[in-house]
Short mmCIF file of C-alpha atoms and ligand atoms in Angstrom, two decimals:
data_model
loop_
_atom_site.label_atom_id
_atom_site.label_comp_id
_atom_site.label_asym_id
_atom_site.label_seq_id
_atom_site.Cartn_x
_atom_site.Cartn_y
_atom_site.Cartn_z
CA MET A 624 0.00 0.00 0.00
CA THR A 625 1.54 3.30 -0.99
CA ALA A 626 0.52 6.68 0.32
CA SER A 627 -0.01 9.12 -2.51
CA ALA A 628 0.77 12.77 -1.86
CA THR A 629 -1.87 13.70 -4.40
CA GLY A 630 -4.74 11.71 -2.84
CA PRO A 631 -7.68 13.54 -1.26
CA LEU A 632 -5.80 13.60 2.07
CA GLY A 633 -2.41 14.01 0.38
CA GLY A 634 0.39 14.74 2.83
CA GLN A 635 -1.84 15.06 5.90
CA ARG A 636 -0.60 13.69 9.22
CA ILE A 637 -3.51 12.01 10.91
CA LEU A 638 -3.51 10.83 14.48
CA LEU A 639 -6.15 8.11 14.72
CA CYS A 640 -7.40 7.55 18.27
CA VAL A 641 -9.19 4.24 18.59
CA GLY A 642 -11.84 3.84 21.30
CA GLY A 643 -13.00 0.65 22.96
CA GLY A 644 -16.01 -0.59 21.07
CA ILE A 645 -16.75 -3.54 18.85
CA ALA A 646 -16.40 -1.24 15.82
CA ALA A 647 -12.68 -0.92 16.68
CA TYR A 648 -12.00 -3.65 14.13
CA LYS A 649 -13.24 -1.30 11.40
CA ALA A 650 -10.57 1.20 12.45
CA LEU A 651 -8.04 -1.22 10.92
CA GLU A 652 -9.67 -0.81 7.54
CA LEU A 653 -9.84 2.94 8.15
CA VAL A 654 -6.04 3.06 8.54
CA ARG A 655 -5.69 1.46 5.11
CA ARG A 656 -8.17 3.83 3.52
CA LEU A 657 -6.54 6.90 5.10
CA ARG A 658 -3.14 5.85 3.79
CA GLU A 659 -4.54 5.10 0.34
CA ALA A 660 -5.96 8.64 0.40
CA GLY A 661 -2.44 9.97 0.90
CA ALA A 662 -2.32 10.48 4.68
CA GLN A 663 0.40 9.48 7.11
CA VAL A 664 -1.23 7.74 10.04
CA GLN A 665 -0.21 7.15 13.64
CA VAL A 666 -2.50 5.29 16.00
CA ALA A 667 -3.23 5.71 19.70
CA MET A 668 -5.52 3.25 21.45
CA THR A 669 -7.52 3.36 24.66
CA ALA A 670 -7.26 0.45 27.08
CA GLY A 671 -10.74 -0.62 25.93
CA ALA A 672 -9.71 -0.62 22.27
CA GLN A 673 -6.94 -3.10 23.09
CA GLN A 674 -9.60 -5.55 24.28
CA PHE A 675 -10.95 -5.65 20.73
CA VAL A 676 -7.90 -5.34 18.47
CA THR A 677 -4.18 -5.61 19.00
CA PRO A 678 -1.66 -2.78 18.74
CA LEU A 679 0.34 -5.05 16.45
CA SER A 680 -2.41 -5.03 13.81
CA PHE A 681 -2.37 -1.23 13.78
CA GLN A 682 1.41 -1.21 13.65
CA ALA A 683 1.37 -3.48 10.60
CA LEU A 684 -1.16 -1.30 8.78
CA SER A 685 0.05 2.16 9.78
CA GLY A 686 3.78 1.46 9.56
CA HIS A 687 4.31 2.92 13.05
CA PRO A 688 4.09 1.34 16.49
CA ALA A 689 0.61 1.95 17.91
CA ARG A 690 0.66 3.95 21.13
CA THR A 691 -1.23 2.40 24.02
CA THR A 692 -0.36 4.21 27.22
CA LEU A 693 1.06 7.43 28.64
CA TRP A 694 3.43 5.39 30.76
CA ASP A 695 5.58 3.66 28.13
CA SER A 696 9.04 5.16 28.57
CA SER A 697 10.54 3.69 25.38
CA ALA A 698 7.63 4.96 23.25
CA GLU A 699 7.87 8.34 24.99
CA GLN A 700 11.56 8.46 24.19
CA ALA A 701 10.92 7.84 20.49
CA MET A 702 8.20 10.52 20.36
CA GLY A 703 6.73 12.09 23.47
CA HIS A 704 2.94 12.29 23.62
CA LEU A 705 3.02 16.08 23.42
CA GLU A 706 5.20 15.81 20.36
CA LEU A 707 2.71 13.36 18.86
CA ALA A 708 -0.12 15.80 19.61
CA ARG A 709 1.86 18.51 17.81
CA TRP A 710 2.78 16.20 14.92
CA ALA A 711 -0.87 15.74 13.93
CA ASP A 712 -2.53 17.94 11.29
CA ARG A 713 -5.81 16.49 12.47
CA VAL A 714 -7.02 14.05 15.08
CA VAL A 715 -9.66 11.47 14.21
CA VAL A 716 -11.36 9.51 16.99
CA ALA A 717 -12.88 6.29 15.62
CA PRO A 718 -14.76 4.60 17.03
CA ALA A 719 -15.75 7.34 19.46
CA THR A 720 -17.64 5.55 22.22
CA ALA A 721 -20.20 7.26 24.47
CA ASP A 722 -17.64 7.22 27.27
CA LEU A 723 -14.90 8.71 25.12
CA LEU A 724 -17.22 11.47 23.83
CA ALA A 725 -18.12 12.32 27.43
CA ARG A 726 -14.48 12.46 28.46
CA LEU A 727 -13.56 14.63 25.47
CA ALA A 728 -16.51 16.96 26.08
CA HIS A 729 -15.35 17.43 29.67
CA GLY A 730 -11.69 17.85 28.82
CA LEU A 731 -10.44 14.90 30.86
CA ALA A 732 -6.85 13.83 30.43
CA ASP A 733 -6.62 10.60 32.41
CA ASP A 734 -5.25 8.35 29.68
CA LEU A 735 -3.24 8.60 26.48
CA VAL A 736 -6.11 9.27 24.06
CA SER A 737 -7.86 11.91 26.16
CA THR A 738 -4.53 13.60 26.88
CA LEU A 739 -3.62 13.69 23.19
CA CYS A 740 -7.00 15.18 22.30
CA LEU A 741 -6.58 17.85 24.96
CA ALA A 742 -2.98 18.62 24.10
CA THR A 743 -3.41 18.98 20.35
CA GLU A 744 -4.26 22.17 18.50
CA ALA A 745 -5.21 20.18 15.41
CA PRO A 746 -8.87 19.99 14.34
CA LEU A 747 -10.76 17.09 15.86
CA ALA A 748 -13.10 14.71 14.05
CA VAL A 749 -15.11 12.16 16.02
CA VAL A 750 -16.74 9.13 14.45
CA PRO A 751 -19.25 7.82 16.99
CA ALA A 752 -20.25 4.17 17.28
CA MET A 753 -22.37 2.77 20.08
CA ASN A 754 -25.71 1.26 21.00
CA HIS A 755 -28.56 3.41 19.67
CA ARG A 756 -29.98 4.08 23.14
CA MET A 757 -26.60 5.36 24.30
CA TRP A 758 -26.36 7.58 21.19
CA GLN A 759 -29.82 9.02 21.82
CA HIS A 760 -29.34 9.48 25.56
CA PRO A 761 -29.58 13.16 26.51
CA ALA A 762 -26.14 12.95 28.11
CA THR A 763 -24.53 11.85 24.83
CA VAL A 764 -26.60 14.35 22.83
CA ALA A 765 -25.33 17.13 25.11
CA ASN A 766 -21.71 15.94 24.91
CA VAL A 767 -21.85 15.84 21.11
CA ALA A 768 -23.35 19.34 21.06
CA VAL A 769 -20.47 20.60 23.23
CA LEU A 770 -17.90 19.04 20.91
CA ARG A 771 -19.65 20.44 17.83
CA ALA A 772 -19.83 23.90 19.33
CA ARG A 773 -16.07 23.68 19.85
CA GLY A 774 -15.66 23.03 16.14
CA ALA A 775 -15.28 19.24 16.17
CA GLN A 776 -16.40 17.48 13.02
CA VAL A 777 -18.91 14.73 13.86
CA ILE A 778 -19.00 11.99 11.23
CA GLY A 779 -22.03 9.68 11.39
CA PRO A 780 -23.18 7.49 13.00
CA ASP A 781 -25.14 5.50 10.45
CA ASP A 782 -28.51 3.93 11.03
CA GLY A 783 -28.77 0.16 10.75
CA PRO A 784 -28.14 -3.17 12.44
CA LEU A 785 -26.02 -2.91 15.59
CA ALA A 786 -23.75 -5.47 17.21
CA GLU A 787 -26.23 -6.64 19.83
CA GLY A 788 -28.87 -7.69 17.32
CA GLU A 789 -30.65 -4.35 17.65
CA SER A 790 -31.05 -1.71 15.03
CA GLY A 791 -30.89 2.09 15.06
CA PRO A 792 -28.49 5.02 14.77
CA GLY A 793 -25.11 4.04 16.18
CA ARG A 794 -23.18 2.20 13.46
CA LEU A 795 -19.70 3.44 12.70
CA ARG A 796 -19.70 5.13 9.32
CA GLU A 797 -17.98 2.98 6.68
CA PRO A 798 -14.25 3.72 6.26
CA ASP A 799 -14.62 4.99 2.68
CA ALA A 800 -17.33 7.41 3.75
CA ILE A 801 -15.21 8.61 6.69
CA VAL A 802 -12.34 9.36 4.32
CA ALA A 803 -14.70 11.22 1.97
CA GLU A 804 -16.00 13.38 4.84
CA LEU A 805 -12.52 14.11 6.10
CA ALA A 806 -11.45 15.04 2.59
CA SER A 807 -14.43 17.35 2.24
CA THR A 808 -13.10 19.47 5.10
CA THR A 809 -9.42 19.54 4.33
CA ALA A 810 -7.83 20.59 7.58
CA VAL A 811 -4.49 21.87 6.44
CA GLN A 812 -4.38 25.09 4.58
CA ALA A 813 -1.05 25.70 2.94
CA GLY A 814 -0.27 29.40 3.24
CA PRO A 815 -2.90 32.12 3.51
CA GLY A 816 -6.28 31.17 2.04
CA LEU A 817 -7.64 32.65 -1.17
CA LEU A 818 -10.24 34.59 0.80
CA GLN A 819 -8.08 35.39 3.82
CA GLY A 820 -9.39 38.34 5.77
CA LEU A 821 -12.63 38.67 3.78
CA LYS A 822 -16.15 38.40 5.13
CA VAL A 823 -18.51 36.20 3.17
CA VAL A 824 -22.26 35.84 3.67
CA VAL A 825 -23.81 32.72 2.17
CA SER A 826 -27.52 31.86 2.03
CA ALA A 827 -28.47 28.20 1.70
CA GLY A 828 -31.37 25.78 1.72
CA PRO A 829 -35.05 26.29 1.02
CA THR A 830 -37.45 28.63 2.75
CA TYR A 831 -40.74 27.50 4.25
CA GLU A 832 -43.70 29.83 3.93
CA ASP A 833 -46.29 28.99 6.56
CA LEU A 834 -49.94 28.75 5.53
CA ASP A 835 -51.32 27.82 8.93
CA PRO A 836 -49.87 26.22 12.10
CA VAL A 837 -49.43 22.84 10.36
CA ARG A 838 -48.82 23.56 6.67
CA TYR A 839 -46.24 25.39 4.65
CA LEU A 840 -45.07 25.93 1.09
CA GLY A 841 -41.52 24.69 0.63
CA ASN A 842 -39.18 23.39 -2.03
CA ARG A 843 -36.74 20.56 -2.52
CA SER A 844 -33.48 22.41 -1.95
CA SER A 845 -31.21 20.34 0.33
CA GLY A 846 -28.84 23.19 1.22
CA LYS A 847 -25.85 20.96 0.37
CA MET A 848 -24.37 23.29 -2.24
CA GLY A 849 -24.62 26.39 -0.05
CA PHE A 850 -23.18 24.56 2.96
CA ALA A 851 -20.32 23.26 0.82
CA VAL A 852 -19.60 26.78 -0.46
CA ALA A 853 -19.63 28.13 3.11
CA ALA A 854 -17.25 25.37 4.23
CA SER A 855 -14.93 25.99 1.31
CA ALA A 856 -14.86 29.76 1.89
CA ALA A 857 -14.02 29.18 5.57
CA ARG A 858 -11.20 26.83 4.57
CA GLN A 859 -9.88 29.63 2.38
CA GLY A 860 -9.61 31.89 5.39
CA ALA A 861 -12.86 33.86 5.07
CA GLN A 862 -15.02 34.85 8.00
CA VAL A 863 -18.28 33.17 6.98
CA VAL A 864 -21.87 33.77 8.04
CA LEU A 865 -24.21 31.08 6.74
CA VAL A 866 -27.88 32.00 6.70
CA ALA A 867 -29.60 28.63 6.51
CA GLY A 868 -33.19 27.77 5.72
CA PRO A 869 -34.68 24.64 7.30
CA VAL A 870 -32.19 21.83 6.56
CA GLN A 871 -30.70 18.95 8.51
CA LEU A 872 -27.03 19.60 7.82
CA GLU A 873 -24.08 20.00 10.11
CA THR A 874 -22.59 23.44 10.49
CA PRO A 875 -19.22 23.46 8.70
CA PRO A 876 -16.22 24.03 10.99
CA GLY A 877 -15.43 27.68 11.61
CA VAL A 878 -18.70 28.95 10.11
CA ARG A 879 -21.23 31.11 12.00
CA ARG A 880 -24.71 29.85 11.22
CA VAL A 881 -27.99 31.71 11.50
CA ASP A 882 -31.07 29.51 11.12
CA VAL A 883 -34.19 30.95 9.50
CA ARG A 884 -37.44 29.56 8.14
CA SER A 885 -39.18 32.00 5.82
CA ALA A 886 -38.04 34.28 3.01
CA ALA A 887 -38.82 37.29 5.21
CA GLN A 888 -36.62 35.93 8.00
CA MET A 889 -33.85 35.13 5.52
CA ARG A 890 -33.97 38.67 4.18
CA GLU A 891 -33.66 40.05 7.69
CA ALA A 892 -30.81 37.71 8.68
CA VAL A 893 -28.88 38.46 5.48
CA SER A 894 -29.33 42.18 6.00
CA ALA A 895 -28.15 41.87 9.62
CA ALA A 896 -25.04 39.97 8.48
CA LEU A 897 -23.97 42.79 6.16
CA PRO A 898 -21.68 44.62 5.54
CA ALA A 899 -19.51 41.95 3.91
CA ASP A 900 -17.08 41.60 1.05
CA ILE A 901 -18.92 38.83 -0.76
CA TYR A 902 -22.54 37.67 -0.86
CA ILE A 903 -23.31 34.25 -2.27
CA GLY A 904 -27.04 33.62 -2.62
CA ALA A 905 -27.31 29.84 -2.87
CA ALA A 906 -30.68 29.58 -1.13
CA ALA A 907 -33.78 28.53 -3.01
CA VAL A 908 -35.89 31.38 -1.71
CA ALA A 909 -39.63 31.02 -2.17
CA ASP A 910 -40.88 33.40 -4.84
CA TYR A 911 -44.32 33.60 -3.28
CA THR A 912 -45.64 33.54 0.25
CA PRO A 913 -49.25 33.33 1.49
CA ARG A 914 -50.84 36.78 1.67
CA ALA A 915 -52.08 35.97 5.15
CA PHE A 916 -51.06 33.39 7.72
CA SER A 917 -54.10 31.63 9.15
CA PRO A 918 -53.63 31.30 12.91
CA ASN A 919 -56.09 28.39 12.88
CA LYS A 920 -55.73 25.25 10.81
CA ILE A 921 -57.45 25.73 7.44
CA LYS A 922 -60.43 23.34 7.35
CA LYS A 923 -61.96 21.33 4.56
CA THR A 924 -65.25 23.08 3.93
CA GLY A 925 -67.16 19.93 2.98
CA THR A 926 -68.57 21.40 -0.19
CA GLY A 927 -65.57 22.93 -1.93
CA GLU A 928 -63.55 20.70 -4.28
CA THR A 929 -60.85 23.30 -4.69
CA LEU A 930 -59.06 25.73 -2.44
CA ALA A 931 -57.50 28.94 -3.65
CA VAL A 932 -54.62 30.35 -1.65
CA ASP A 933 -53.73 33.95 -2.24
CA LEU A 934 -49.96 34.33 -2.67
CA VAL A 935 -47.86 37.46 -2.88
CA ARG A 936 -44.32 37.92 -4.22
CA THR A 937 -41.46 37.78 -1.77
CA PRO A 938 -38.74 40.41 -2.03
CA ASP A 939 -35.77 39.27 -4.14
CA ILE A 940 -33.06 39.18 -1.47
CA LEU A 941 -30.25 38.75 -3.96
CA ALA A 942 -31.31 41.67 -6.17
CA GLU A 943 -31.79 43.84 -3.09
CA VAL A 944 -28.35 42.98 -1.76
CA ALA A 945 -26.75 43.66 -5.15
CA ARG A 946 -28.35 47.12 -5.25
CA ARG A 947 -27.27 48.13 -1.77
CA GLU A 948 -24.48 50.63 -1.79
CA ASP A 949 -23.92 50.62 1.96
CA ALA A 950 -23.14 46.88 2.15
CA GLY A 951 -19.47 47.13 1.17
CA LEU A 952 -19.85 44.26 -1.30
CA LYS A 953 -17.10 43.61 -3.81
CA LEU A 954 -18.77 40.59 -5.38
CA VAL A 955 -22.35 39.33 -5.49
CA VAL A 956 -22.96 35.78 -6.64
CA GLY A 957 -26.32 34.22 -7.48
CA PHE A 958 -27.51 30.76 -8.40
CA ALA A 959 -29.98 29.79 -11.07
CA ALA A 960 -31.63 26.40 -11.04
CA GLU A 961 -33.14 25.86 -14.47
CA THR A 962 -34.76 23.00 -16.33
CA ASP A 963 -34.08 24.37 -19.83
CA ASN A 964 -32.48 27.24 -21.76
CA ILE A 965 -29.94 27.43 -19.00
CA ALA A 966 -27.44 29.85 -20.53
CA ASP A 967 -30.10 32.34 -21.67
CA TYR A 968 -31.97 32.42 -18.38
CA ALA A 969 -28.76 32.62 -16.38
CA ARG A 970 -27.42 35.57 -18.38
CA GLN A 971 -30.77 37.32 -18.12
CA LYS A 972 -30.67 36.96 -14.33
CA LEU A 973 -27.05 38.09 -14.19
CA ALA A 974 -28.07 41.36 -15.83
CA ALA A 975 -31.50 41.83 -14.25
CA LYS A 976 -30.25 41.28 -10.69
CA ARG A 977 -27.00 43.18 -11.36
CA LEU A 978 -24.80 40.30 -10.26
CA ASP A 979 -21.08 39.83 -10.73
CA LEU A 980 -21.37 36.08 -11.19
CA ILE A 981 -24.16 33.56 -11.59
CA VAL A 982 -23.95 29.80 -11.24
CA ALA A 983 -26.47 27.89 -13.27
CA ASN A 984 -27.34 24.25 -12.92
CA ARG A 985 -29.89 21.97 -14.44
CA VAL A 986 -32.56 20.64 -12.11
CA GLY A 987 -34.99 17.85 -12.77
CA VAL A 988 -32.35 15.38 -14.02
CA PRO A 989 -31.34 12.33 -11.97
CA GLY A 990 -27.94 12.51 -10.24
CA ALA A 991 -27.73 16.30 -10.13
CA GLY A 992 -29.52 19.31 -8.77
CA PHE A 993 -31.41 19.86 -5.56
CA GLU A 994 -31.23 16.71 -3.47
CA SER A 995 -28.16 15.13 -5.02
CA ASP A 996 -24.63 15.03 -3.61
CA ASP A 997 -23.32 15.62 -7.11
CA ASN A 998 -23.93 18.39 -9.56
CA ALA A 999 -22.71 19.96 -12.76
CA MET A 1000 -22.84 23.68 -13.34
CA THR A 1001 -21.74 26.60 -15.44
CA ALA A 1002 -20.71 29.96 -14.07
CA TYR A 1003 -21.37 33.12 -16.11
CA TRP A 1004 -20.03 36.62 -15.60
CA PRO A 1005 -20.04 39.64 -17.87
CA GLY A 1006 -17.78 38.60 -20.74
CA GLY A 1007 -16.96 35.07 -19.61
CA GLU A 1008 -18.13 31.66 -18.49
CA ARG A 1009 -16.73 28.47 -17.01
CA ASP A 1010 -18.07 24.93 -17.10
CA PHE A 1011 -17.78 22.74 -14.04
CA PRO A 1012 -18.21 19.11 -15.13
CA PRO A 1013 -20.17 16.66 -12.91
CA ALA A 1014 -18.50 16.26 -9.50
CA PRO A 1015 -19.42 16.03 -5.82
CA LYS A 1016 -20.83 19.32 -4.56
CA VAL A 1017 -17.96 19.71 -2.11
CA ARG A 1018 -15.49 19.68 -5.00
CA LEU A 1019 -17.60 22.05 -7.08
CA ALA A 1020 -17.76 24.40 -4.11
CA ASP A 1021 -13.95 24.52 -3.97
CA GLY A 1022 -13.86 25.32 -7.69
CA LEU A 1023 -16.47 28.02 -7.30
CA VAL A 1024 -14.64 29.64 -4.38
CA GLU A 1025 -11.46 29.67 -6.48
CA LEU A 1026 -13.37 31.37 -9.28
CA VAL A 1027 -14.84 33.88 -6.82
CA ALA A 1028 -11.31 34.71 -5.65
CA GLN A 1029 -10.25 35.21 -9.28
CA ARG A 1030 -13.22 37.43 -10.12
CA LEU A 1031 -12.42 39.57 -7.08
CA GLN A 1032 -9.08 40.36 -8.66
CA ALA A 1033 -10.62 41.07 -12.08
O1 C5P B 1032 -34.91 34.39 -10.05
P1 C5P B 1032 -34.48 33.12 -9.41
O2 C5P B 1032 -35.31 32.77 -8.19
O3 C5P B 1032 -34.29 31.96 -10.33
O4 C5P B 1032 -33.01 33.47 -8.89
C1 C5P B 1032 -32.28 32.61 -8.09
C2 C5P B 1032 -31.29 33.39 -7.32
O5 C5P B 1032 -31.93 34.48 -6.64
C3 C5P B 1032 -30.66 32.56 -6.21
O6 C5P B 1032 -29.33 33.02 -6.02
C4 C5P B 1032 -31.53 32.90 -4.99
O7 C5P B 1032 -30.80 32.74 -3.79
C5 C5P B 1032 -31.92 34.34 -5.26
N1 C5P B 1032 -33.26 34.73 -4.77
C6 C5P B 1032 -33.37 35.57 -3.68
N2 C5P B 1032 -34.61 35.98 -3.24
C7 C5P B 1032 -35.73 35.56 -3.86
C8 C5P B 1032 -35.63 34.71 -4.96
C9 C5P B 1032 -34.38 34.31 -5.39
O8 C5P B 1032 -32.34 35.96 -3.11
N3 C5P B 1032 -36.90 35.95 -3.39
#
């Protein structure tokens, strides 16, 4: 197995901390996958982990002796634990048991793994695996929230059959998927980022326009593209505010998130986040909202076969932002989801909304668009365009952020 410097984790030094759960055996496969993705890997194990797998197996796969205790003087001589904590570009805890999550959340340092996690300044990713009742216990939920709030990346768990013959959320995410998630948030940034020192406001997701206390008008936007763009901008050194419609996505590391529901709330949150250097409107904002919200549930009348709902236009947040002269914006970017005539409609919107850049993608085709992880898109600006062939949204987001940085210089 050869580590490739050009893989998705090319050149990264990953400290893998293995917790004591039955899923520890999958951490062996994870070492292989991390190395295939280009990372150098060193392994530290808790005492519990050593009940499930041997340090020797990790040594064979990682190419380094696996560390098992704080009190091993020969290992400490080769590389002290503080040195190991400094060596790491990122720390990945897999499997992260309920106990280990609790100890990390509380900052304990009573064994090798907890000490390493406390001593390192590298970003932390935890990959939980446990019984579903332990995962859903309020204590674990609170510990995970604490770790997230501190910027830890939480990967999984998956839903499915568990070791004890039960089923539910608690399975360790598969090694390939863990690598993909780690690669999507590349931890090491060589040199200053492309957007270093700039403030970026990104809108993402759908909006929900409430009709009555139980019903709303929404759309199928998943928010994935906007979240990926926010994550990418943060990795490039920007200060990012992400105004998110109702979506179930994790906040990218280093991003400030403001949750909203309706177009009106999104408009307000975007306005409050300005001034900024760049606005990227990736949200699928509802074009219409009910004229009046019914405080009581709208009833079937018994006689009527149809129901007419009076809708009014929402303000175009993007066009408003682009027109504002007090917002300090150097670049305003819009999105256009189209089913046909993509180039024409996109260029029309570019001009009508006075944008600097518009990103158009085709919706309504399988494997791309709103709910997909992948997409293909074309960016248009006055006098130019660039095609982005089909790729995962996280990759496209990196490409788009690079283009944004270029257009800023133009
Ligand atoms: O005109 P259309 O809705 O296709 O334009 C899409 C672009 O405009 C997206 O960038 C979207 O975020 C933005 N938009 C907005 N406010 C609206 C409607 C769309 O900011 N009310």
